[in-house]
Coordinates of C-alpha atoms in Angstrom, one line a residue:
Chain A
M1 CA -3.0 -3.3 -6.8
V2 CA -3.8 0.1 -8.3
S3 CA -3.7 1.7 -11.7
V4 CA -3.8 5.5 -11.5
I5 CA -5.5 7.0 -14.6
I6 CA -4.9 10.8 -14.9
F7 CA -6.6 13.1 -17.4
S8 CA -4.7 16.1 -18.6
K9 CA -5.5 18.9 -21.1
D10 CA -3.2 21.8 -21.8
R11 CA -1.8 21.8 -18.3
P12 CA 1.7 20.2 -18.2
L13 CA 2.8 22.4 -15.3
Q14 CA -0.2 21.4 -13.1
L15 CA 0.0 17.8 -14.3
E16 CA 3.6 17.6 -13.0
G17 CA 2.3 19.0 -9.7
Y18 CA -0.2 16.2 -9.5
L19 CA 2.4 13.6 -10.4
T20 CA 5.2 14.7 -8.1
S21 CA 2.9 15.4 -5.1
L22 CA 1.1 12.0 -5.6
M23 CA 4.4 10.1 -5.8
F24 CA 5.9 12.0 -2.9
Y25 CA 3.0 11.6 -0.4
S26 CA 1.7 8.2 -1.4
G27 CA 4.8 6.3 -2.6
I28 CA 3.0 5.3 -5.8
R29 CA 5.5 4.8 -8.6
E30 CA 5.5 5.8 -12.2
E31 CA 4.9 2.2 -13.3
N32 CA 1.4 2.4 -11.8
I33 CA 0.5 5.6 -13.6
H34 CA -1.3 6.1 -17.0
I35 CA -1.9 9.6 -18.4
L36 CA -4.4 10.3 -21.1
Y37 CA -3.5 13.7 -22.4
T38 CA -4.4 16.1 -25.1
S39 CA -3.5 19.7 -26.0
I40 CA -4.2 22.6 -28.2
P41 CA -1.5 23.5 -30.8
G42 CA 1.4 25.3 -29.2
I43 CA 1.2 23.3 -25.9
S44 CA 3.4 20.2 -25.7
Y45 CA 3.8 17.5 -23.1
E46 CA 7.1 16.2 -24.6
I47 CA 9.3 17.4 -21.7
L48 CA 7.2 15.5 -19.2
V49 CA 7.0 12.4 -21.4
E50 CA 10.8 12.4 -21.6
K51 CA 11.2 13.1 -17.9
Y52 CA 8.8 10.4 -16.6
K53 CA 9.6 7.6 -18.9
R54 CA 8.1 4.8 -16.9
I55 CA 4.7 6.4 -17.0
N56 CA 2.3 5.1 -19.6
W57 CA 1.6 8.2 -21.7
I58 CA -1.3 8.1 -24.1
N59 CA -1.8 11.0 -26.5
E60 CA -5.6 11.0 -26.8
S61 CA -7.0 9.9 -30.2
S62 CA -10.5 9.0 -29.0
Y63 CA -11.2 9.8 -25.4
S64 CA -13.8 7.1 -24.9
A65 CA -11.9 4.4 -26.8
D66 CA -8.6 5.2 -25.1
L67 CA -10.2 5.3 -21.7
N68 CA -12.1 2.1 -22.2
R69 CA -8.9 0.3 -23.1
L70 CA -7.1 1.7 -20.1
I71 CA -9.9 0.7 -17.7
R72 CA -10.0 -2.9 -19.0
A73 CA -6.3 -3.3 -18.7
S74 CA -6.2 -1.9 -15.2
E75 CA -5.2 -3.4 -11.9
N76 CA -8.0 -4.4 -9.4
Y77 CA -8.2 -0.8 -8.0
I78 CA -8.5 2.2 -10.2
M79 CA -7.7 5.7 -9.1
F80 CA -8.9 8.5 -11.4
G81 CA -7.2 11.9 -11.3
C82 CA -7.3 15.3 -13.0
D83 CA -4.4 17.6 -13.6
D84 CA -6.0 20.5 -11.6
V85 CA -5.5 18.5 -8.4
F86 CA -2.5 18.3 -6.1
F87 CA -1.8 16.4 -2.9
I88 CA -1.0 18.0 0.4
E89 CA -0.1 15.3 2.9
T90 CA 1.2 11.8 3.5
M91 CA -1.3 9.0 3.0
N92 CA -1.1 5.3 3.4
I93 CA -2.8 4.2 0.2
N94 CA -2.9 0.6 1.3
H95 CA -5.4 1.6 4.0
A96 CA -7.8 2.7 1.2
F97 CA -7.5 -0.7 -0.5
E98 CA -8.1 -2.4 2.8
A99 CA -11.3 -0.4 3.4
L100 CA -12.6 -1.3 -0.1
E101 CA -11.7 -4.9 0.3
Q102 CA -13.0 -5.2 3.8
D103 CA -16.3 -3.4 3.4
K104 CA -18.2 -4.2 0.3
S105 CA -20.9 -1.5 1.1
I106 CA -18.3 1.2 0.3
F107 CA -18.4 2.2 -3.3
S108 CA -15.4 4.5 -3.5
F109 CA -12.6 6.1 -1.5
H110 CA -12.3 9.9 -1.8
L111 CA -9.0 11.6 -1.3
R112 CA -10.2 15.2 -1.2
L113 CA -12.7 14.7 1.6
G114 CA -12.1 14.5 5.3
L115 CA -13.0 16.2 8.6
N116 CA -11.5 19.5 7.3
I117 CA -14.2 19.7 4.6
E118 CA -17.3 21.6 5.5
N119 CA -20.9 20.4 5.6
R120 CA -20.0 17.0 6.9
P121 CA -22.8 14.4 7.1
Q122 CA -23.1 11.9 9.9
L123 CA -19.8 9.9 9.8
E124 CA -18.9 6.5 11.0
Q125 CA -15.4 6.7 12.4
H126 CA -13.3 3.6 11.7
P127 CA -9.7 3.4 13.0
K128 CA -8.2 4.2 9.6
Y129 CA -11.0 5.8 7.6
L130 CA -14.4 7.6 7.7
K131 CA -17.5 6.1 6.2
W132 CA -20.8 7.7 5.4
N133 CA -24.0 7.1 3.5
W134 CA -24.1 9.3 0.4
T135 CA -27.8 8.6 -0.3
Q136 CA -28.8 10.2 3.1
T137 CA -27.1 13.5 2.8
N138 CA -27.6 16.6 0.7
S139 CA -24.2 18.0 1.6
M140 CA -22.3 19.1 -1.4
H141 CA -19.4 16.8 -2.3
W142 CA -20.3 14.3 0.4
N143 CA -23.3 13.2 -1.7
Y144 CA -21.3 12.9 -4.9
P145 CA -20.3 9.2 -5.2
W146 CA -18.5 9.3 -8.6
E147 CA -15.8 11.8 -9.3
V148 CA -12.7 11.5 -11.3
S149 CA -10.4 14.1 -9.7
A150 CA -9.0 12.0 -6.8
A151 CA -10.9 8.9 -5.9
I152 CA -10.3 5.2 -5.8
Y153 CA -12.7 2.5 -7.1
R154 CA -12.8 -1.2 -7.5
K155 CA -12.2 -2.2 -11.1
S156 CA -15.1 -4.6 -11.0
D157 CA -17.5 -1.7 -10.0
V158 CA -16.1 0.6 -12.8
L159 CA -16.5 -2.2 -15.3
S160 CA -20.1 -2.9 -14.3
I161 CA -20.9 0.8 -14.7
I162 CA -19.2 1.3 -18.1
D163 CA -20.8 -1.8 -19.4
R164 CA -24.2 -0.3 -18.8
I165 CA -23.8 3.0 -20.5
D166 CA -23.1 4.2 -24.0
F167 CA -19.4 4.8 -23.5
S168 CA -19.0 6.6 -26.8
L169 CA -20.8 9.6 -25.2
M170 CA -17.8 10.2 -23.0
K171 CA -16.0 13.0 -24.8
S172 CA -13.9 14.3 -21.8
P173 CA -13.5 13.8 -18.1
N174 CA -16.4 16.2 -17.5
Y175 CA -18.7 14.0 -19.4
F176 CA -17.2 10.8 -17.8
E177 CA -18.0 12.3 -14.4
D178 CA -21.3 14.0 -15.2
L179 CA -23.1 11.4 -17.2
I180 CA -22.3 8.6 -14.7
V181 CA -23.4 10.8 -11.8
K182 CA -26.7 11.5 -13.6
G183 CA -27.2 7.8 -14.3
V184 CA -26.6 7.1 -10.6
R185 CA -29.0 9.9 -9.4
E186 CA -31.7 8.8 -11.9
R187 CA -31.2 5.2 -10.6
E188 CA -30.2 3.8 -14.0
I189 CA -26.9 2.8 -12.4
A190 CA -27.1 1.1 -9.0
I191 CA -24.1 1.5 -6.7
Q192 CA -23.3 0.8 -3.1
P193 CA -24.7 3.3 -0.5
N194 CA -21.5 4.2 1.3
L195 CA -18.4 6.2 0.6
A196 CA -15.1 6.5 2.5
S197 CA -12.2 8.9 3.0
F198 CA -9.2 9.4 5.2
Y199 CA -9.7 11.4 8.4
K200 CA -8.1 14.4 6.7
G201 CA -8.4 15.3 3.0
K202 CA -5.2 14.5 1.2
A203 CA -5.7 16.5 -2.0
L204 CA -7.4 19.6 -3.3
T205 CA -8.5 21.1 -6.6
L206 CA -6.8 24.3 -7.7
T207 CA -9.4 26.2 -9.7
V208 CA -7.3 28.8 -11.4
N209 CA -8.1 28.1 -15.0
R210 CA -10.5 26.1 -17.2
V211 CA -9.6 24.0 -20.2
Q212 CA -13.1 23.3 -21.7
E213 CA -16.3 25.2 -22.3
D214 CA -18.9 22.5 -22.2
Y215 CA -19.2 22.8 -18.5
K216 CA -18.9 26.3 -17.1
N217 CA -17.1 25.5 -13.9
P218 CA -16.2 28.7 -12.0
F219 CA -12.5 29.5 -11.5
D220 CA -10.4 32.2 -9.9
Q221 CA -9.1 34.6 -12.6
T222 CA -7.4 37.1 -10.2
D223 CA -3.8 36.0 -11.1
S224 CA -2.1 35.3 -14.4
T225 CA -2.9 31.6 -14.3
S226 CA -4.4 30.9 -17.7
V227 CA -3.2 27.8 -19.4
E228 CA -1.0 29.9 -21.7
D229 CA 0.5 31.8 -18.7
L230 CA 1.3 28.6 -16.9
Y231 CA 2.7 26.9 -20.0
N232 CA 5.2 29.8 -20.3
E233 CA 6.1 29.3 -16.7
Y234 CA 6.5 25.6 -17.4
L235 CA 8.9 26.3 -20.3
A236 CA 10.8 28.7 -18.0
N237 CA 11.5 25.7 -15.7
K238 CA 9.0 26.7 -13.0
F239 CA 7.1 24.1 -10.9
L240 CA 4.0 24.1 -8.9
D241 CA 5.0 24.7 -5.3
W242 CA 2.6 22.1 -3.7
R243 CA 4.9 21.6 -0.7
K244 CA 4.2 25.1 0.5
F245 CA 0.7 23.9 1.3
E246 CA 1.7 20.7 3.1
N247 CA -0.9 19.8 5.7
S248 CA -3.2 22.7 4.8
L249 CA -6.5 22.9 6.4
N250 CA -8.7 23.7 3.4
T251 CA -12.4 23.7 4.2
Y252 CA -13.5 23.3 0.6
I253 CA -12.2 20.8 -1.9
H254 CA -11.9 23.5 -4.5
V255 CA -9.4 26.2 -3.6
N256 CA -8.6 29.5 -5.3
S257 CA -5.3 31.2 -6.2
S258 CA -4.3 31.6 -2.6
Y259 CA -3.2 28.0 -2.9
F260 CA -1.2 28.8 -6.1
S261 CA 2.5 29.2 -5.9
L262 CA 5.5 28.5 -8.2
T263 CA 9.0 27.5 -7.4
N264 CA 12.3 27.0 -9.2
E265 CA 13.0 23.9 -7.2
D266 CA 12.1 20.7 -9.0
P267 CA 9.8 18.7 -6.7
A268 CA 10.8 15.5 -8.5
N269 CA 14.0 15.7 -6.4
Y270 CA 12.3 16.0 -3.0
K271 CA 13.3 13.3 -0.6
R272 CA 10.9 12.0 1.9
P273 CA 11.8 12.5 5.6
T274 CA 13.9 9.6 7.0
A275 CA 12.9 7.6 10.1
I276 CA 12.9 10.0 13.1
L277 CA 13.1 9.1 16.8
A278 CA 9.7 9.9 18.1
E279 CA 11.0 11.7 21.2
H280 CA 13.1 14.0 19.0
E281 CA 10.1 14.8 17.1
Q282 CA 8.3 15.7 20.4
E283 CA 11.2 18.0 21.4
A284 CA 10.9 19.8 18.1
N285 CA 7.2 20.1 18.8
L286 CA 7.8 21.7 22.1
K287 CA 10.0 24.3 20.5
L288 CA 7.1 25.1 18.1
L289 CA 5.1 26.1 21.1
E290 CA 7.4 29.0 22.0
M291 CA 5.3 31.5 20.2
G292 CA 2.9 34.4 20.8
F293 CA 0.7 34.0 23.8
C294 CA -2.5 35.1 22.0
L295 CA -2.1 32.4 19.4
K296 CA -1.3 29.8 22.0
W297 CA -4.4 30.8 24.0
I298 CA -6.6 30.5 21.0
I299 CA -5.2 27.2 20.1
F300 CA -5.1 25.8 23.7
R301 CA -8.6 27.0 24.4
N302 CA -9.7 25.6 21.1
R303 CA -11.2 29.0 20.2
L304 CA -10.8 28.4 16.5
T305 CA -14.4 28.6 15.3
R306 CA -15.2 27.6 11.8
R307 CA -15.7 31.3 10.8
L308 CA -12.3 32.2 12.3
I309 CA -10.6 29.3 10.4
R310 CA -12.2 30.6 7.2
L311 CA -10.9 34.1 7.9
V312 CA -7.4 33.0 8.7
N313 CA -7.4 30.8 5.6
L314 CA -8.3 33.9 3.5
I315 CA -5.5 35.9 5.1
S316 CA -2.8 33.2 5.1
P317 CA -3.3 29.5 4.4
S318 CA 0.3 28.9 5.7
L319 CA -0.7 30.4 9.1
L320 CA -3.6 28.1 9.3
L321 CA -1.3 25.2 8.5
E322 CA 1.0 26.3 11.3
I323 CA -1.9 26.4 13.7
R324 CA -3.0 22.9 12.7
R325 CA 0.5 21.6 13.3
I326 CA 0.6 23.0 16.7
R327 CA -2.8 21.7 17.7
K328 CA -1.7 18.3 16.5
K329 CA 1.4 18.4 18.6
I330 CA -0.5 19.6 21.7
R331 CA -2.7 16.7 21.4
E332 CA 0.2 14.3 21.1
I333 CA 2.1 15.9 24.0
R334 CA -1.0 15.8 26.2
Chain B
M1 CA 19.9 -4.7 1.2
N2 CA 18.8 -7.8 -0.7
I3 CA 15.3 -9.4 -0.5
Y4 CA 15.2 -13.2 -0.4
I5 CA 11.9 -15.0 -1.2
K6 CA 11.7 -18.7 -0.3
T7 CA 9.5 -20.7 -2.6
F8 CA 8.5 -24.3 -3.4
N9 CA 6.3 -24.7 -6.5
R10 CA 3.6 -22.2 -5.6
P11 CA 3.9 -19.7 -8.5
F12 CA 0.3 -18.4 -7.9
Y13 CA 1.4 -17.1 -4.5
L14 CA 4.9 -16.2 -5.6
E15 CA 3.7 -13.8 -8.3
R16 CA 1.4 -12.1 -5.8
C17 CA 4.4 -11.8 -3.4
I18 CA 6.6 -10.3 -6.0
R19 CA 4.0 -7.9 -7.2
S20 CA 3.4 -6.7 -3.7
V21 CA 7.2 -6.2 -3.2
L22 CA 7.5 -4.2 -6.4
F23 CA 4.6 -2.0 -5.4
N24 CA 5.5 -1.5 -1.7
V25 CA 9.2 -1.9 -1.2
R26 CA 11.8 0.9 -1.9
N27 CA 15.6 1.0 -1.8
Y28 CA 16.6 -2.6 -2.1
D29 CA 19.5 -4.0 -4.2
K30 CA 18.2 -7.3 -5.6
I31 CA 15.2 -9.6 -5.3
I32 CA 16.5 -13.1 -5.1
I33 CA 14.2 -16.1 -5.4
L34 CA 15.4 -19.1 -3.3
D35 CA 13.7 -21.8 -5.3
D36 CA 13.5 -25.3 -3.7
G37 CA 11.7 -27.0 -6.6
T38 CA 9.4 -25.0 -8.8
K39 CA 8.4 -26.8 -12.0
E40 CA 10.3 -25.6 -15.1
E41 CA 7.4 -24.2 -17.0
Y42 CA 6.2 -22.2 -14.1
K43 CA 9.7 -20.9 -13.5
H44 CA 10.0 -19.8 -17.1
K45 CA 6.7 -17.9 -17.0
L46 CA 7.8 -16.1 -13.8
I47 CA 11.2 -15.2 -15.3
Q48 CA 9.4 -13.8 -18.3
L49 CA 7.1 -11.8 -16.1
F50 CA 9.9 -10.4 -13.9
P51 CA 13.2 -10.5 -15.9
E52 CA 14.9 -8.2 -13.3
I53 CA 14.7 -10.8 -10.5
S54 CA 17.5 -13.1 -9.7
W55 CA 16.7 -16.8 -9.4
V56 CA 18.7 -19.4 -7.5
A57 CA 17.4 -22.9 -7.7
N58 CA 18.2 -25.8 -5.4
S59 CA 16.4 -28.3 -7.4
D60 CA 14.2 -28.8 -10.5
G61 CA 10.6 -29.8 -10.8
G62 CA 11.6 -33.4 -10.1
K63 CA 11.7 -32.7 -6.4
Y64 CA 8.0 -31.8 -6.3
D65 CA 7.1 -34.9 -8.2
L66 CA 9.1 -37.1 -5.8
I67 CA 7.4 -35.5 -2.8
R68 CA 4.0 -35.6 -4.4
S69 CA 4.4 -39.4 -4.9
G70 CA 5.4 -39.9 -1.3
N71 CA 9.2 -40.1 -1.8
S72 CA 10.2 -37.3 0.5
K73 CA 13.2 -39.3 1.8
R74 CA 14.6 -39.8 -1.8
A75 CA 14.0 -36.1 -2.5
K76 CA 16.0 -35.2 0.6
E77 CA 18.8 -37.5 -0.5
L78 CA 18.9 -36.0 -3.9
Y79 CA 18.4 -32.3 -3.2
G80 CA 19.3 -31.9 0.5
D81 CA 17.2 -30.0 3.0
P82 CA 16.0 -26.5 2.0
A83 CA 17.2 -25.0 5.3
S84 CA 20.8 -25.7 4.3
F85 CA 20.1 -24.2 0.9
W86 CA 18.7 -21.0 2.4
L87 CA 21.7 -20.8 4.8
R88 CA 24.2 -21.4 2.1
E89 CA 22.8 -18.7 -0.2
I90 CA 22.2 -16.1 2.5
S91 CA 25.7 -16.6 3.8
K92 CA 27.0 -15.4 0.5
D93 CA 25.2 -12.1 0.9
P94 CA 27.8 -9.3 1.2
N95 CA 25.6 -7.0 3.4
D96 CA 25.0 -7.1 7.1
Y97 CA 21.2 -7.0 6.8
F98 CA 18.7 -8.8 4.5
L99 CA 15.0 -9.1 4.2
L100 CA 13.6 -12.7 4.1
I101 CA 10.0 -13.6 3.1
E102 CA 8.1 -16.6 2.0
D103 CA 6.2 -17.1 -1.3
D104 CA 2.8 -17.1 0.4
T105 CA 3.2 -13.7 2.0
W106 CA 2.8 -10.2 0.7
F107 CA 3.5 -6.6 1.7
V108 CA 0.5 -4.5 2.7
H109 CA 2.4 -1.3 3.5
M110 CA 5.1 0.7 1.8
I111 CA 8.5 0.2 3.2
D112 CA 11.8 1.9 2.6
L113 CA 14.6 -0.5 3.4
K114 CA 17.2 2.3 3.8
D115 CA 15.1 3.8 6.5
F116 CA 14.9 0.4 8.3
E117 CA 18.6 -0.3 7.9
S118 CA 19.6 3.0 9.4
V119 CA 17.4 2.4 12.5
L120 CA 18.6 -1.2 12.9
V121 CA 22.3 -0.1 12.7
N122 CA 21.6 2.8 15.1
E123 CA 20.0 0.4 17.6
N124 CA 22.5 -2.4 17.1
S125 CA 19.4 -4.5 16.3
V126 CA 19.6 -8.0 14.9
I127 CA 16.0 -8.4 13.7
C128 CA 13.0 -6.3 12.8
K129 CA 9.9 -8.4 12.6
L130 CA 7.4 -7.4 10.0
F131 CA 4.8 -10.1 10.8
W132 CA 3.6 -12.0 13.8
G133 CA 0.8 -14.2 15.0
E134 CA -1.1 -13.1 18.0
Y135 CA -0.3 -9.9 19.7
N136 CA -1.6 -8.6 23.0
P137 CA -1.0 -4.8 23.0
L138 CA -1.9 -4.3 26.6
E139 CA 0.8 -6.7 27.7
E140 CA 3.4 -6.3 25.0
D141 CA 3.4 -2.6 24.3
K142 CA 4.9 -2.2 27.8
Y143 CA 8.2 -3.5 26.3
I144 CA 8.5 -0.9 23.7
V145 CA 11.6 1.2 24.6
R146 CA 11.9 3.4 21.6
K147 CA 9.8 4.4 18.6
Y148 CA 11.0 5.6 15.2
K149 CA 8.4 7.3 13.1
L150 CA 8.4 6.4 9.4
W151 CA 7.4 8.6 6.5
N152 CA 4.0 7.0 6.1
D153 CA 3.1 7.5 9.8
L154 CA 3.9 3.9 10.9
F155 CA 6.6 3.1 13.4
I156 CA 9.6 0.9 14.1
H157 CA 9.6 -0.1 17.8
R158 CA 12.7 -1.2 19.6
I159 CA 11.4 -3.8 22.1
N160 CA 12.9 -5.2 25.2
P161 CA 10.6 -8.1 26.2
P162 CA 11.4 -10.3 29.2
I163 CA 12.7 -13.6 27.7
Q164 CA 12.4 -16.4 30.2
S165 CA 11.2 -19.4 28.3
V166 CA 11.6 -20.9 24.8
E167 CA 8.0 -19.6 24.1
D168 CA 9.1 -16.1 24.9
A169 CA 11.9 -16.3 22.3
Y170 CA 9.2 -16.1 19.6
K171 CA 9.0 -12.4 20.5
I172 CA 12.6 -11.9 19.3
Y173 CA 12.7 -14.4 16.4
I174 CA 10.6 -15.5 13.5
V175 CA 11.6 -17.9 10.7
A176 CA 11.0 -15.3 8.0
M177 CA 9.0 -12.1 7.2
A178 CA 11.6 -10.0 8.9
I179 CA 14.8 -8.0 8.3
F180 CA 17.6 -10.0 9.8
R181 CA 21.2 -9.2 10.7
K182 CA 23.1 -11.9 9.0
D183 CA 25.0 -13.3 12.0
Y184 CA 21.7 -13.6 13.9
Y185 CA 20.1 -15.6 11.2
E186 CA 23.2 -17.8 10.6
N187 CA 23.3 -18.6 14.3
A188 CA 19.7 -19.6 14.3
L189 CA 20.0 -21.9 11.3
K190 CA 23.4 -23.5 11.8
K191 CA 22.1 -26.6 13.5
V192 CA 18.9 -27.0 11.6
N193 CA 18.5 -30.3 9.7
H194 CA 14.9 -30.0 8.7
F195 CA 13.3 -26.9 7.1
A196 CA 10.3 -27.1 9.5
D197 CA 12.4 -27.4 12.6
E198 CA 11.5 -24.2 14.4
T199 CA 12.5 -25.4 17.8
T200 CA 16.2 -25.5 17.0
Q201 CA 16.0 -22.0 15.6
I202 CA 14.2 -20.7 18.6
T203 CA 16.6 -22.4 21.0
E204 CA 19.6 -21.0 19.2
S205 CA 18.1 -17.5 19.2
L206 CA 17.6 -17.8 23.0
D207 CA 21.2 -18.8 23.4
Y208 CA 22.2 -15.8 21.3
Y209 CA 20.0 -13.5 23.4
H210 CA 21.9 -14.6 26.6
R211 CA 25.3 -14.5 25.0
K212 CA 24.9 -11.1 23.4
P213 CA 23.2 -8.7 25.8
E214 CA 24.4 -5.7 23.8
V215 CA 22.2 -6.3 20.8
S216 CA 18.5 -5.2 20.5
Y217 CA 15.3 -6.3 18.8
C218 CA 12.7 -4.5 16.8
K219 CA 9.3 -4.9 15.3
T220 CA 7.0 -2.7 13.3
S221 CA 3.9 -0.9 14.8
E222 CA 1.6 -2.8 12.4
R223 CA 2.1 -6.0 10.4
F224 CA 3.8 -4.9 7.1
I225 CA 3.2 -8.4 5.7
Y226 CA 0.2 -10.7 5.6
Q227 CA 0.3 -14.4 5.0
G228 CA -2.0 -16.6 3.0
W229 CA -3.5 -20.0 3.7
A230 CA -4.9 -21.1 0.4
T231 CA -2.7 -24.2 0.7
S232 CA -0.3 -25.6 3.1
V233 CA 3.4 -25.7 2.2
R234 CA 3.7 -28.8 4.3
H235 CA 2.7 -32.0 2.7
D236 CA 3.8 -34.4 5.3
D237 CA 2.5 -32.9 8.6
A238 CA -0.3 -33.5 11.0
I239 CA -2.2 -30.5 9.8
T240 CA -3.0 -31.9 6.5
I241 CA -2.8 -35.7 7.1
D242 CA -5.1 -35.8 10.2
V243 CA -8.0 -34.1 8.4
G244 CA -7.5 -36.3 5.3
I245 CA -6.6 -33.4 3.0
N246 CA -4.2 -33.9 0.2
S247 CA -2.8 -30.4 -0.3
F248 CA -1.2 -31.5 -3.6
D249 CA -4.7 -31.6 -5.2
F250 CA -5.3 -28.0 -4.4
V251 CA -1.7 -26.8 -5.1
D252 CA -1.9 -28.4 -8.6
I253 CA -5.2 -26.8 -9.4
L254 CA -4.1 -23.4 -8.2
N255 CA -0.8 -23.7 -10.1
D256 CA -2.6 -24.8 -13.2
A257 CA -5.2 -22.0 -13.0
W258 CA -2.4 -19.5 -12.6
F259 CA -0.5 -20.9 -15.5
S260 CA -3.5 -20.8 -17.8
G261 CA -4.3 -17.2 -16.7
A262 CA -7.6 -18.2 -14.9
L263 CA -6.4 -17.1 -11.5
D264 CA -6.1 -13.4 -10.6
V265 CA -3.1 -13.4 -8.3
M266 CA -4.1 -10.1 -6.7
A267 CA -7.7 -11.0 -6.0
N268 CA -8.8 -9.7 -2.6
Y269 CA -5.6 -7.9 -2.0
P270 CA -4.6 -6.8 0.7
Y271 CA -6.3 -9.9 2.1
D272 CA -5.9 -13.5 1.2
F273 CA -7.9 -15.1 -1.6
N274 CA -11.4 -15.4 -0.2
M275 CA -13.1 -18.7 0.1
D276 CA -15.8 -18.0 -2.5
Y277 CA -13.1 -17.2 -5.0
L278 CA -11.2 -20.4 -4.4
V279 CA -14.3 -22.6 -4.2
N280 CA -15.5 -21.3 -7.6
L281 CA -12.1 -22.0 -9.0
F282 CA -12.0 -25.5 -7.6
K283 CA -15.5 -26.2 -8.9
G284 CA -14.3 -25.2 -12.4
Y285 CA -11.8 -28.0 -12.1
K286 CA -14.6 -30.4 -11.2
L287 CA -13.3 -31.2 -7.8
S288 CA -15.7 -33.5 -5.9
A289 CA -18.1 -32.0 -3.4
E290 CA -16.5 -34.2 -0.7
K291 CA -13.0 -32.9 -1.4
L292 CA -14.3 -29.4 -1.4
K293 CA -16.0 -29.8 1.9
V294 CA -12.8 -31.2 3.5
Y295 CA -10.9 -28.2 2.1
V296 CA -13.4 -25.6 3.3
D297 CA -13.5 -27.3 6.8
W298 CA -9.7 -27.3 7.0
R299 CA -9.5 -23.7 6.0
T300 CA -12.2 -22.4 8.3
T301 CA -12.1 -24.6 11.4
P302 CA -9.5 -23.4 13.9
Q303 CA -9.3 -26.9 15.5
L304 CA -8.3 -28.4 12.2
N305 CA -6.1 -25.5 11.0
P306 CA -4.3 -23.8 13.9
T307 CA -2.9 -21.2 11.6
T308 CA -6.2 -19.4 11.7
L309 CA -7.2 -16.7 9.2
Y310 CA -7.2 -13.7 11.6
Y311 CA -3.6 -12.9 10.6
N312 CA -5.1 -11.2 7.7

């Protein structure tokens, strides 16, 4: 089955957001999760280690050696994750395994990509997933076959890659991602030509801080979201409010602080919705339609251009989310 | 709700089955293995791997040896028929509903049994099938009367198919890979004297259908369970004998490979072990080319093996 290997540095609050949203939306349990973490003095993961006891917690001593061991002990599929990611909607993770097992030309299954993400290449639409050739596109993210934020790989493929490189060079997740991508681009590492994703992106990367200086990844500094600020919130029993952004229509895989929110409610206690009679759900959908004529007109007439989506997203991601829900319901009702 | 897994000396499949349950199934009380004759050393290894699982044995490894040496009659005299064992154990279950699966099957979707139970109670339903053979959506989707949406975007369908013949009764019954209401299952098995006797089970279900018009029947929108065909559980039937295949040879190799750690039980999940994987394994055991050919033919030729591979 799957081993989820998550990297975390100095971000216990965001890591908990990753964990709780992953388990809530995918059904994956603690037993399948391994966390390789490290922190600066003054930041501790002890509360999480105590709270999620069935997770395999590894306090990093040597990133490359620890990761190497974890990979070799993994299940047949490996999902890599980083603590700046959270999940935004339900996914049937077994469909990803099915795609990887059924189609050996697919190298990896990417959970942040989907039709909502801009600059789409030519996509093959299969009933349960999208497939594309990453070698034939220049579109950012779509031509990036190896990432360790939210993607699933076959263990056999990962092993064949790490056996061909000097693994001791891997000092952090950034190196683990970057050096392998370079190897692939320079054709030192051969991989399959296709990638896959669900129809809609299931996760996004919240770029509100940075925990390393080797790679100058840009991030949004408009709010008080430094690792120290968030650690204080974490100690004050605050949680990342990922559910506020459920079903969001982000158009980029990296999002800014408009997708950042905290809550006092512990997401570990969230219960998944129980089975609902489909016709009741439709009635509820019809009620949703009782709203402003203008918005309805825009939605019905499908006047939401990409530019307008971006604008609405800037003003209010939750409004965009509402529009998406309604469009989905309209399609179902029709 | 309890989960029952029927098994007969196929630990390589049973471990895969259990792993898939642990990964995919939520909100159950106990996993109970109904073991009709797994060899002791295999059983011990499985118990070590999964100490949290309950194990009820009808017989020891001696039953397998008797059947393997052609003494099925003696095995039945000594140990009885597995069907009566299954019925006896399931009758003790204190709950109204239970999930029953076989060792060569595995879950391919996440399933919350509390969700299922609430729907079945609400619909006064006696079965929810999680697996089936052929399905013609154009014909059979007409008989869906209600749909329940589950958290992972799959559905439970309440169905009301026209049941006119014994053949039709397969739409509302299956020997395992389903959630059963206890009285429905007990009724189907009460007259069964041979574990492979499906006709009696189907006939009894048909009778139940006519006697109890107030109950309903359910199935899922997709198969939640897949079944494997690496070996046949039947060692005395036409499937294996007619094509000259001795399934014991293959069962023994796979069990041995599993016991020594040479077999990856999750290989090719969510699909069955693929042919290349098995053939390589058999070659490692120096199985003759002739025997290998018979096996490959049996597994890939629908005329020889009516339980074709498309179920996965």
